[in-house]
Amino acid sequence: MGTKTVAYFCMEYGLENSFKLYSGGLGILAGDMLKAAHDIKAPVVGVGIKWLRGYTEQVISPDGTTVDCYPEHEYPFLEDTGVTVSVKIKGQRIGCKVWKTTKFGNVPLYLLDTNLPTNGERLYTAFLYGGGTEERLAQEIILGVGGYKALKALGMDVGTYHFNEGHAVFAGLEMLREEVESGVGFKDAIEKVRSRTVFTTHTPIPAGNEKHPLEALLYTGASLGFTTDQLSYIGNTPFNMTVAALRLSRRANAVAELHGETAREMWKHEQRCSEILSITNGVHRRTWVAESLLSEPSDPEKVWAAHSAEKQALIHLVEQRTGVKLDPSVLLVGFSRRATGYKRGNLLFSDLERVKKLLNGKKLAVVFSGKAHPRDLQGRSVIAELVKMSKAFPESVVYLPGYDMVIGAALTRGADVWLNNPRRPLEACGTSGMKAAMNGVLNVSILDGWWPEACQHGENGWAIGDESVPASVEEQDRLDALNLYQVFEQEVIPTYYDDKPRWKRMMVESIRSCSKQFCAERMVRDYFEKLYRA
Ligand SMILES: *Cc1c(COP(=O)(O)O)cnc(C)c1O
């Protein structure tokens, strides 16, 4: 492992529940990355933003619609580094105060904050993923340009800059600007930046890759003095943050084997891009695995007893939050993803008569959670439907609003099975399934994201359907729903009720086969061996 520091840039960090700097999977991954780097003493520092209000807390109104709220947060444990750097946004100089924390191990996290009286009224570091193009670009200037300048001002000797997602790509542009200013030619300068930079891409959905009109870059100042021709050479027109990051990095990675295939296919027509490796995500075991299971016990009865206690804890949390008393003898399904179209949170309800038999026959209970992005109308309607289902099946369907790390941990420890049914191959990885697997919670999942790498059907969990992708979305939804019912009715439910010894052996196998392969330490080691290599 090299000794030069890796500077890891990310828009969000999920380190502990009350530290509200995260929205979802990207932040949880970044938090787990820092903790694992600490555990194996890897030379990493994190760079992010100190969000005043963070991401929506999202509650459900009595009529079943989502309501977004953003209280202010304070973090007295943050240390003042005494460093303030400045960036230019819309021609105005904006000061970025640099905070530091080592609360989560000796891997420091530096956080930029523009909440200063000298910056005027407009606060760019209030809402994580809030606002439109202008606000997003301002935030990305702060993370990228501000973050790069902060590390310099702190005197950090950085060997590799790691952009976790394209949000930080303006750090690459700032490095490029410095090189060009010192007299290096534009194309040689790009090579110099590439030699210091790596990139992780996360979204297999073309529309999910952020693009901005070149005019918006010029107007906000994200262009850093480059001409439209130069900007287009880096990131196309409109400016694609993923393409720019691929062109400014020496190597990139996707977050699962299958996601690597998808990403390579998606970007193969773009010129001058770095190669895209596959490095599958991992989760930080001490954060996510129940204490009683951390030692990976191989005795089925021990695992079952530990699981039963976690299931009780989940049932208790559900009762506290919703008043619903779930029956502990009923097979409990956990489902939690960001509520958005392709993750199909409502697929289980495709055939209402069929699922009704399972729910009313006390074969199945389901706890859902997951927020919708405030502007994702389709996502909000998925939640509305889940809330409606919880009213139609009050004893067996629950929707828990305000998905966060507490709910995430309780669900992936206490459910009996973990359901995941995205439209293949649109799920990049899906780390919550890894948390479940390490807790002996059996995955029942479409063969998407990380699951094809782990799934031994009927041994450590189950696949829904196979690896084929039907021609149309309608056909895919129809077939996946049929396969979902089939696997529950013919395999999962009979095993749970009629063959508990086999169920318990499967739990042991789930823990045994996944705990090492999908832990964050393995991921960080892979980063050092494969991604950070010169
Ligand atoms: C683990 C976790 C995630 C990531 O889950 P995915 O499987 O990627 O959807 C997101 N949010 C919270 C709160 C989590 O605990």
Coordinates of C-alpha atoms and ligand atoms in Angstrom, one line a residue:
M1 CA 0.0 0.0 0.0
G2 CA 1.5 3.3 -1.0
T3 CA 2.2 6.0 1.6
K4 CA 1.0 9.0 -0.4
T5 CA -2.4 10.3 0.6
V6 CA -5.5 9.6 -1.3
A7 CA -8.0 12.5 -1.2
Y8 CA -11.5 11.1 -1.5
F9 CA -14.1 13.6 -2.7
C10 CA -17.8 13.0 -2.2
M11 CA -20.9 15.2 -2.0
E12 CA -22.3 13.2 0.9
Y13 CA -21.1 11.1 3.8
G14 CA -23.3 8.7 5.9
L15 CA -21.1 8.2 9.0
E16 CA -23.7 8.1 11.8
N17 CA -27.4 8.8 11.8
S18 CA -27.3 12.1 13.6
F19 CA -24.6 13.5 11.3
K20 CA -27.0 14.5 8.5
L21 CA -24.6 14.9 5.6
Y22 CA -26.1 12.1 3.5
S23 CA -29.1 11.3 1.3
G24 CA -28.6 7.6 0.4
G25 CA -26.4 4.9 -1.0
L26 CA -23.6 7.1 -2.3
G27 CA -23.1 8.7 1.1
I28 CA -23.3 5.5 3.0
L29 CA -20.7 4.1 0.7
A30 CA -18.4 7.1 1.3
G31 CA -18.9 6.8 5.1
D32 CA -18.1 3.1 5.0
M33 CA -15.1 3.8 2.9
L34 CA -13.6 6.2 5.5
K35 CA -14.3 3.8 8.3
A36 CA -12.7 0.8 6.5
A37 CA -9.7 3.0 5.5
H38 CA -9.2 3.7 9.2
D39 CA -9.5 0.1 10.1
I40 CA -6.8 -1.0 7.7
K41 CA -4.7 2.1 8.3
A42 CA -4.9 3.3 4.7
P43 CA -3.7 6.8 4.0
V44 CA -7.0 8.4 3.0
V45 CA -8.6 11.8 3.8
G46 CA -12.2 12.7 2.9
V47 CA -13.4 15.9 1.4
G48 CA -17.1 17.0 1.6
I49 CA -19.5 19.7 2.4
K50 CA -20.9 20.7 5.8
W51 CA -24.6 20.8 4.9
L52 CA -26.6 23.1 7.2
R53 CA -29.9 21.4 6.5
G54 CA -28.9 18.3 4.6
Y55 CA -31.4 16.1 2.7
T56 CA -35.2 16.0 3.2
E57 CA -36.4 14.2 6.3
Q58 CA -39.7 13.5 4.5
V59 CA -42.8 12.7 6.5
I60 CA -46.2 11.4 5.3
S61 CA -49.3 13.6 5.7
P62 CA -52.6 11.9 6.8
D63 CA -53.7 11.9 3.1
G64 CA -50.7 9.7 2.2
T65 CA -48.6 12.3 0.4
T66 CA -45.0 13.1 1.1
V67 CA -44.0 16.3 2.9
D68 CA -40.4 17.5 2.9
C69 CA -38.8 19.2 5.8
Y70 CA -35.2 20.4 6.3
P71 CA -34.4 21.4 9.9
E72 CA -31.0 23.0 10.6
H73 CA -28.3 20.9 12.2
E74 CA -25.3 21.7 14.4
Y75 CA -22.3 19.5 14.9
P76 CA -20.3 20.7 18.0
F77 CA -17.7 18.0 17.5
L78 CA -16.4 19.6 14.3
E79 CA -12.9 21.2 14.7
D80 CA -12.1 24.5 13.1
T81 CA -9.0 24.1 11.0
G82 CA -8.5 27.9 10.9
V83 CA -8.3 27.6 7.1
T84 CA -10.7 29.5 4.8
V85 CA -10.3 29.2 1.0
S86 CA -12.3 31.1 -1.6
V87 CA -14.0 30.2 -4.9
K88 CA -15.7 32.4 -7.5
I89 CA -19.4 31.8 -8.1
K90 CA -21.2 34.1 -10.6
G91 CA -18.3 36.5 -10.3
Q92 CA -18.6 36.8 -6.5
R93 CA -15.9 35.6 -4.2
I94 CA -17.3 33.0 -1.8
G95 CA -15.4 32.1 1.3
C96 CA -15.3 28.4 2.3
K97 CA -14.5 27.7 5.9
V98 CA -12.8 24.3 6.4
W99 CA -13.9 22.1 9.3
K100 CA -12.4 18.8 10.3
T101 CA -13.5 15.7 12.1
T102 CA -11.6 12.6 13.2
K103 CA -14.6 11.3 15.2
F104 CA -14.9 8.3 12.9
G105 CA -11.3 7.2 13.1
N106 CA -7.9 8.7 12.2
V107 CA -9.0 9.1 8.6
P108 CA -9.8 12.8 8.7
L109 CA -12.9 14.3 7.0
Y110 CA -12.6 17.9 5.8
L111 CA -15.9 19.7 5.3
L112 CA -16.4 23.0 3.4
D113 CA -18.9 25.5 4.7
T114 CA -20.0 28.8 3.1
N115 CA -22.3 29.7 6.0
L116 CA -20.3 32.9 6.8
P117 CA -21.6 36.5 7.3
T118 CA -19.2 37.8 4.6
N119 CA -20.8 35.6 1.9
G120 CA -24.1 37.6 1.8
E121 CA -27.6 36.2 1.8
R122 CA -27.3 33.3 -0.5
L123 CA -26.3 30.0 1.2
Y124 CA -25.1 27.4 -1.2
T125 CA -24.3 24.7 1.5
A126 CA -27.8 24.4 2.9
F127 CA -29.7 21.7 0.9
L128 CA -28.0 18.5 -0.3
Y129 CA -29.2 17.9 -3.9
G130 CA -31.7 20.8 -3.5
G131 CA -32.1 23.6 -6.0
G132 CA -31.7 23.8 -9.8
T133 CA -28.8 23.9 -12.2
E134 CA -27.2 27.1 -10.8
E135 CA -27.3 25.9 -7.2
R136 CA -26.0 22.5 -8.1
L137 CA -23.1 23.9 -10.1
A138 CA -22.3 26.3 -7.2
Q139 CA -22.2 23.3 -4.8
E140 CA -20.0 21.4 -7.2
I141 CA -17.6 24.4 -7.5
I142 CA -17.4 24.4 -3.7
L143 CA -16.8 20.7 -3.4
G144 CA -14.3 20.4 -6.3
V145 CA -12.5 23.7 -6.5
G146 CA -12.9 24.6 -2.8
G147 CA -11.9 21.1 -1.8
Y148 CA -8.8 21.1 -3.9
K149 CA -7.7 24.5 -2.6
A150 CA -8.5 23.4 1.0
L151 CA -6.1 20.4 0.8
K152 CA -3.4 22.7 -0.7
A153 CA -3.9 25.3 2.1
L154 CA -3.7 22.6 4.7
G155 CA -0.3 21.5 3.2
M156 CA -1.5 18.0 2.4
D157 CA 0.7 16.0 0.2
V158 CA -1.9 14.3 -2.0
G159 CA -0.8 11.4 -4.3
T160 CA -4.2 10.6 -5.8
Y161 CA -7.5 12.5 -6.1
H162 CA -10.4 10.1 -6.1
F163 CA -13.7 11.6 -7.3
N164 CA -16.6 9.5 -6.0
E165 CA -19.2 10.3 -8.6
G166 CA -18.8 13.2 -11.1
H167 CA -19.8 15.9 -8.6
A168 CA -16.2 16.7 -7.8
V169 CA -15.0 17.0 -11.4
F170 CA -14.3 20.7 -11.1
A171 CA -11.3 19.8 -8.9
G172 CA -9.9 18.3 -12.0
L173 CA -10.6 21.5 -13.9
E174 CA -8.9 23.6 -11.3
M175 CA -5.8 21.4 -11.5
L176 CA -5.9 21.8 -15.2
R177 CA -6.2 25.6 -14.9
E178 CA -3.2 25.7 -12.6
E179 CA -1.1 23.6 -15.1
V180 CA -2.1 25.8 -18.0
E181 CA -1.4 28.9 -16.0
S182 CA 2.1 27.7 -15.3
G183 CA 2.7 27.4 -19.0
V184 CA 1.9 23.7 -19.8
G185 CA 0.0 23.2 -23.1
F186 CA -3.7 22.3 -22.7
K187 CA -3.4 18.6 -23.8
D188 CA -0.2 18.0 -21.9
A189 CA -1.9 19.5 -18.8
I190 CA -4.8 17.0 -19.2
E191 CA -2.3 14.2 -19.1
K192 CA -0.8 15.7 -15.9
V193 CA -4.2 15.9 -14.3
R194 CA -5.0 12.3 -15.3
S195 CA -1.9 11.0 -13.7
R196 CA -3.1 12.2 -10.3
T197 CA -6.8 11.4 -10.6
V198 CA -9.2 8.4 -10.4
F199 CA -13.0 8.2 -10.6
T200 CA -15.8 6.0 -9.5
T201 CA -19.0 6.0 -11.6
H202 CA -22.3 5.0 -10.0
T203 CA -25.2 5.4 -12.4
P204 CA -26.0 2.9 -15.2
I205 CA -28.9 5.1 -16.3
P206 CA -28.0 7.5 -19.1
A207 CA -30.4 10.2 -17.8
G208 CA -28.9 9.9 -14.3
N209 CA -25.5 11.2 -15.5
E210 CA -25.6 14.9 -14.8
K211 CA -25.2 17.3 -17.8
H212 CA -25.1 21.1 -17.9
P213 CA -25.3 23.5 -20.7
L214 CA -21.9 25.1 -21.4
E215 CA -23.5 28.6 -20.9
A216 CA -24.4 27.5 -17.3
L217 CA -20.7 26.6 -16.7
L218 CA -19.7 30.0 -18.1
Y219 CA -22.4 31.9 -16.2
T220 CA -21.7 30.3 -12.8
G221 CA -17.9 30.4 -13.1
A222 CA -17.5 26.6 -13.2
S223 CA -15.7 27.0 -16.5
L224 CA -12.7 28.4 -14.7
G225 CA -11.7 30.5 -17.7
F226 CA -11.7 27.7 -20.2
T227 CA -13.3 28.4 -23.6
T228 CA -16.4 26.6 -24.8
D229 CA -14.2 24.5 -27.2
Q230 CA -11.9 23.4 -24.4
L231 CA -14.9 22.7 -22.1
S232 CA -16.5 20.6 -24.8
Y233 CA -13.2 18.7 -25.4
I234 CA -13.3 17.8 -21.8
G235 CA -17.0 17.0 -21.2
N236 CA -18.9 17.4 -24.5
T237 CA -21.7 19.8 -25.2
P238 CA -23.7 19.9 -23.0
F239 CA -21.1 19.2 -20.4
N240 CA -21.4 15.7 -19.1
M241 CA -19.9 15.4 -15.6
T242 CA -19.3 11.6 -16.0
V243 CA -17.6 12.0 -19.4
A244 CA -15.5 14.8 -18.0
A245 CA -14.4 12.7 -15.1
L246 CA -13.6 9.8 -17.4
R247 CA -11.4 12.1 -19.5
L248 CA -9.7 13.7 -16.5
S249 CA -8.8 10.4 -14.7
R250 CA -6.2 7.8 -15.3
R251 CA -8.5 5.0 -14.3
A252 CA -12.1 4.6 -13.3
N253 CA -14.3 1.9 -11.7
A254 CA -17.9 0.9 -11.7
V255 CA -19.3 -0.5 -8.5
A256 CA -20.1 -4.2 -9.4
E257 CA -19.1 -6.7 -12.1
L258 CA -22.4 -6.3 -14.0
H259 CA -22.3 -2.5 -13.6
G260 CA -18.9 -2.5 -15.1
E261 CA -20.2 -4.2 -18.2
T262 CA -23.1 -1.8 -18.4
A263 CA -20.9 1.3 -17.9
R264 CA -18.3 0.1 -20.5
E265 CA -21.0 -0.4 -23.0
M266 CA -22.6 3.0 -22.2
W267 CA -19.4 5.0 -22.7
K268 CA -17.7 3.0 -25.4
H269 CA -18.4 5.6 -28.1
E270 CA -16.8 8.5 -26.1
Q271 CA -13.2 9.4 -27.1
R272 CA -10.2 9.8 -24.7
C273 CA -11.9 8.2 -21.7
S274 CA -10.1 6.1 -19.0
E275 CA -10.7 2.4 -18.8
I276 CA -13.5 1.4 -16.4
L277 CA -12.7 -1.5 -14.0
S278 CA -15.2 -3.3 -11.9
I279 CA -14.7 -3.0 -8.2
T280 CA -17.7 -4.2 -6.3
N281 CA -18.8 -2.1 -3.3
G282 CA -18.6 -3.3 0.2
V283 CA -20.1 -2.4 3.6
H284 CA -18.5 -1.6 6.9
R285 CA -19.4 -4.7 9.0
R286 CA -19.1 -3.1 12.5
T287 CA -21.6 -0.5 11.4
W288 CA -24.1 -2.8 9.9
V289 CA -23.8 -6.3 11.3
A290 CA -25.6 -7.2 14.6
E291 CA -23.0 -7.5 17.3
S292 CA -24.0 -11.2 18.0
L293 CA -23.2 -12.0 14.4
L294 CA -19.9 -10.2 13.9
S295 CA -17.9 -13.3 14.7
E296 CA -19.7 -15.1 11.8
P297 CA -21.1 -18.0 13.9
S298 CA -21.6 -21.3 12.0
D299 CA -24.0 -22.9 14.4
P300 CA -27.5 -22.6 12.8
E301 CA -29.3 -22.4 16.2
K302 CA -27.0 -19.6 17.4
V303 CA -27.6 -17.7 14.2
W304 CA -31.4 -18.2 14.5
A305 CA -31.4 -17.0 18.1
A306 CA -29.4 -13.9 17.2
H307 CA -31.7 -13.2 14.3
S308 CA -34.9 -13.7 16.4
A309 CA -33.7 -11.0 18.8
E310 CA -33.0 -8.6 15.8
K311 CA -36.5 -9.4 14.4
Q312 CA -38.1 -8.5 17.8
A313 CA -36.1 -5.3 17.8
L314 CA -37.5 -4.4 14.3
I315 CA -41.0 -5.4 15.3
H316 CA -40.7 -3.1 18.3
L317 CA -39.4 -0.2 16.2
V318 CA -42.3 -0.6 13.8
E319 CA -44.8 -0.6 16.7
Q320 CA -43.2 2.5 18.2
R321 CA -43.3 4.4 14.9
T322 CA -46.6 3.3 13.4
G323 CA -48.6 1.5 16.2
V324 CA -48.7 -1.7 14.0
K325 CA -48.0 -4.9 15.9
L326 CA -46.4 -7.4 13.5
D327 CA -46.7 -11.1 14.3
P328 CA -43.2 -12.5 14.9
S329 CA -44.2 -15.9 13.5
V330 CA -45.0 -14.5 10.1
L331 CA -42.3 -14.3 7.4
L332 CA -41.1 -10.7 7.4
V333 CA -40.0 -9.1 4.2
G334 CA -37.9 -5.9 4.2
F335 CA -37.8 -3.6 1.3
S336 CA -36.0 -0.2 1.3
R337 CA -34.7 1.7 -1.7
R338 CA -35.0 5.3 -2.9
A339 CA -38.6 5.4 -4.2
T340 CA -38.2 5.9 -7.9
G341 CA -39.6 4.3 -11.0
Y342 CA -37.0 1.7 -12.0
K343 CA -36.6 0.3 -8.4
R344 CA -40.3 -0.7 -8.6
G345 CA -41.1 -0.6 -4.9
N346 CA -44.7 -1.6 -5.8
L347 CA -43.9 -4.6 -8.0
L348 CA -45.2 -6.9 -5.3
F349 CA -48.6 -5.4 -5.7
S350 CA -48.8 -6.0 -9.5
D351 CA -51.3 -8.7 -9.0
L352 CA -53.4 -7.6 -6.1
E353 CA -55.4 -10.8 -5.8
R354 CA -52.3 -13.0 -5.7
V355 CA -50.5 -11.0 -3.0
K356 CA -53.7 -10.6 -1.0
K357 CA -53.8 -14.3 -0.5
L358 CA -50.3 -14.3 1.0
L359 CA -50.9 -11.2 3.1
N360 CA -54.3 -12.1 4.5
G361 CA -53.3 -15.8 4.8
K362 CA -50.6 -14.7 7.2
K363 CA -47.9 -16.1 5.0
L364 CA -46.1 -12.7 4.5
A365 CA -45.7 -9.3 6.1
V366 CA -43.8 -6.5 4.5
V367 CA -42.0 -3.4 5.9
F368 CA -41.2 -0.8 3.3
S369 CA -39.1 2.3 3.6
G370 CA -37.3 4.8 1.3
K371 CA -37.7 8.4 0.5
A372 CA -38.5 9.9 -2.9
H373 CA -36.4 12.8 -4.2
P374 CA -38.7 15.8 -3.6
R375 CA -39.0 16.5 -7.4
D376 CA -39.4 12.9 -8.4
L377 CA -43.2 12.8 -9.0
Q378 CA -43.1 9.1 -10.1
G379 CA -41.2 8.3 -6.9
R380 CA -43.7 10.2 -4.8
S381 CA -46.5 8.2 -6.4
V382 CA -44.8 4.9 -5.6
I383 CA -44.8 6.0 -1.9
A384 CA -48.5 7.0 -2.1
E385 CA -49.3 3.6 -3.4
L386 CA -47.3 1.9 -0.6
V387 CA -49.1 4.0 2.0
K388 CA -52.4 3.0 0.4
M389 CA -51.4 -0.7 0.6
S390 CA -50.5 -0.2 4.3
K391 CA -54.1 1.0 4.9
A392 CA -55.6 -1.9 2.8
F393 CA -53.5 -4.5 4.8
P394 CA -53.1 -2.8 8.2
E395 CA -51.7 -5.9 9.9
S396 CA -49.2 -7.0 7.3
V397 CA -48.0 -4.0 5.3
V398 CA -46.1 -1.1 6.9
Y399 CA -44.5 1.9 5.3
L400 CA -41.8 3.6 7.5
P401 CA -41.3 7.2 6.5
G402 CA -37.9 9.0 7.0
Y403 CA -35.6 6.2 5.8
D404 CA -32.2 6.8 7.5
M405 CA -29.3 4.8 8.9
V406 CA -31.3 3.7 12.0
I407 CA -34.2 2.3 9.9
G408 CA -31.6 0.9 7.4
A409 CA -29.8 -1.0 10.1
A410 CA -33.0 -2.3 11.8
L411 CA -34.4 -3.6 8.5
T412 CA -31.3 -5.3 7.2
R413 CA -30.8 -7.0 10.6
G414 CA -34.4 -7.8 11.6
A415 CA -36.3 -8.8 8.4
D416 CA -36.3 -12.5 7.4
V417 CA -35.8 -11.8 3.7
W418 CA -34.5 -8.8 1.8
L419 CA -36.4 -8.0 -1.3
N420 CA -34.9 -6.2 -4.2
N421 CA -36.6 -5.9 -7.6
P422 CA -35.1 -3.2 -9.8
R423 CA -35.4 -3.3 -13.6
R424 CA -32.3 -5.1 -14.6
P425 CA -29.5 -3.8 -15.2
L426 CA -30.3 -0.4 -13.7
E427 CA -29.2 -1.1 -10.1
A428 CA -25.5 -0.2 -9.9
C429 CA -24.8 -2.2 -6.8
G430 CA -27.3 -2.1 -3.9
T431 CA -25.3 -2.3 -0.7
S432 CA -28.3 -2.8 1.6
G433 CA -28.5 -6.4 0.3
M434 CA -24.9 -6.9 1.5
K435 CA -25.9 -5.7 4.9
A436 CA -28.8 -8.1 5.0
A437 CA -26.7 -11.1 3.8
M438 CA -24.1 -10.6 6.5
N439 CA -27.0 -10.6 9.1
G440 CA -28.3 -13.9 7.8
V441 CA -31.3 -12.1 6.2
L442 CA -31.8 -14.0 3.0
N443 CA -31.8 -12.0 -0.2
V444 CA -34.6 -12.5 -2.7
S445 CA -33.5 -10.4 -5.6
I446 CA -33.4 -9.8 -9.3
L447 CA -30.0 -10.8 -10.6
D448 CA -28.9 -7.1 -10.7
G449 CA -26.2 -5.0 -9.0
W450 CA -24.0 -7.1 -6.7
W451 CA -26.3 -10.1 -6.5
P452 CA -25.1 -12.1 -9.5
E453 CA -21.7 -12.3 -7.8
A454 CA -23.1 -13.8 -4.6
C455 CA -26.3 -15.6 -5.5
Q456 CA -26.3 -19.4 -5.1
H457 CA -30.0 -19.9 -5.7
G458 CA -31.6 -21.9 -2.9
E459 CA -28.3 -22.0 -0.9
N460 CA -27.7 -18.5 0.4
G461 CA -30.8 -16.7 -0.9
W462 CA -32.9 -16.7 -4.1
A463 CA -32.8 -15.1 -7.6
I464 CA -36.0 -13.7 -9.0
G465 CA -36.0 -14.9 -12.6
D466 CA -32.8 -15.2 -14.6
E467 CA -30.3 -13.0 -16.4
S468 CA -32.3 -12.4 -19.5
V469 CA -33.6 -8.9 -20.3
P470 CA -37.0 -8.8 -22.1
A471 CA -37.4 -6.5 -25.1
S472 CA -39.8 -4.0 -23.6
V473 CA -40.2 -2.5 -20.1
E474 CA -43.8 -3.7 -20.0
E475 CA -42.8 -7.3 -20.7
Q476 CA -39.9 -7.0 -18.2
D477 CA -42.3 -5.8 -15.4
R478 CA -44.8 -8.5 -16.2
L479 CA -42.3 -11.4 -16.2
D480 CA -40.4 -10.1 -13.2
A481 CA -43.7 -9.9 -11.2
L482 CA -44.6 -13.5 -12.2
N483 CA -41.2 -14.7 -11.2
L484 CA -41.4 -12.8 -8.0
Y485 CA -44.7 -14.5 -7.0
Q486 CA -43.4 -17.9 -8.1
V487 CA -40.2 -17.8 -6.0
F488 CA -42.2 -16.7 -2.9
E489 CA -45.0 -19.2 -3.4
Q490 CA -42.9 -22.2 -4.4
E491 CA -39.6 -21.7 -2.6
V492 CA -39.3 -19.0 0.0
I493 CA -42.6 -19.5 1.9
P494 CA -42.5 -23.4 1.9
T495 CA -38.9 -23.3 3.2
Y496 CA -39.7 -20.8 5.9
Y497 CA -42.8 -22.6 7.2
D498 CA -42.1 -26.3 6.4
D499 CA -38.3 -26.6 6.5
K500 CA -36.8 -24.4 9.2
P501 CA -33.6 -26.5 9.5
R502 CA -32.9 -25.7 5.8
W503 CA -33.8 -22.1 6.4
K504 CA -31.3 -21.8 9.2
R505 CA -28.6 -23.5 7.1
M506 CA -29.2 -21.0 4.4
M507 CA -28.8 -18.1 6.9
V508 CA -25.4 -19.6 7.9
E509 CA -24.4 -19.9 4.3
S510 CA -25.5 -16.3 3.6
I511 CA -23.2 -15.1 6.3
R512 CA -20.4 -17.4 5.4
S513 CA -20.4 -16.6 1.7
C514 CA -20.8 -12.8 1.9
S515 CA -19.2 -11.4 5.0
K516 CA -15.6 -11.3 3.7
Q517 CA -16.3 -10.8 0.0
F518 CA -18.6 -7.8 0.4
C519 CA -17.0 -6.0 3.3
A520 CA -15.7 -2.4 2.9
E521 CA -12.1 -3.5 3.9
R522 CA -11.9 -5.7 0.8
M523 CA -13.2 -2.8 -1.3
V524 CA -10.6 -0.4 0.0
R525 CA -7.8 -3.0 -0.6
D526 CA -9.1 -3.4 -4.1
Y527 CA -9.0 0.4 -4.6
F528 CA -5.3 0.5 -3.5
E529 CA -4.3 -2.5 -5.6
K530 CA -6.3 -1.8 -8.8
L531 CA -7.6 1.8 -8.9
Y532 CA -4.8 3.8 -7.3
R533 CA -2.0 2.0 -8.9
A534 CA 0.3 4.4 -10.9
Ligands
LIG1 C1 -27.4 0.9 3.1 C2 -28.2 2.2 2.9 C3 -28.4 2.7 1.6 C4 -27.9 2.0 0.4 O1 -28.8 1.1 0.0 P1 -29.0 0.6 -1.5 O2 -29.0 -0.9 -1.4 O3 -27.9 1.1 -2.4 O4 -30.3 1.1 -1.9 C5 -29.1 3.9 1.5 N1 -29.7 4.5 2.6 C6 -29.5 4.0 3.8 C7 -30.1 4.8 5.0 C8 -28.8 2.8 4.0 O5 -28.6 2.4 5.3

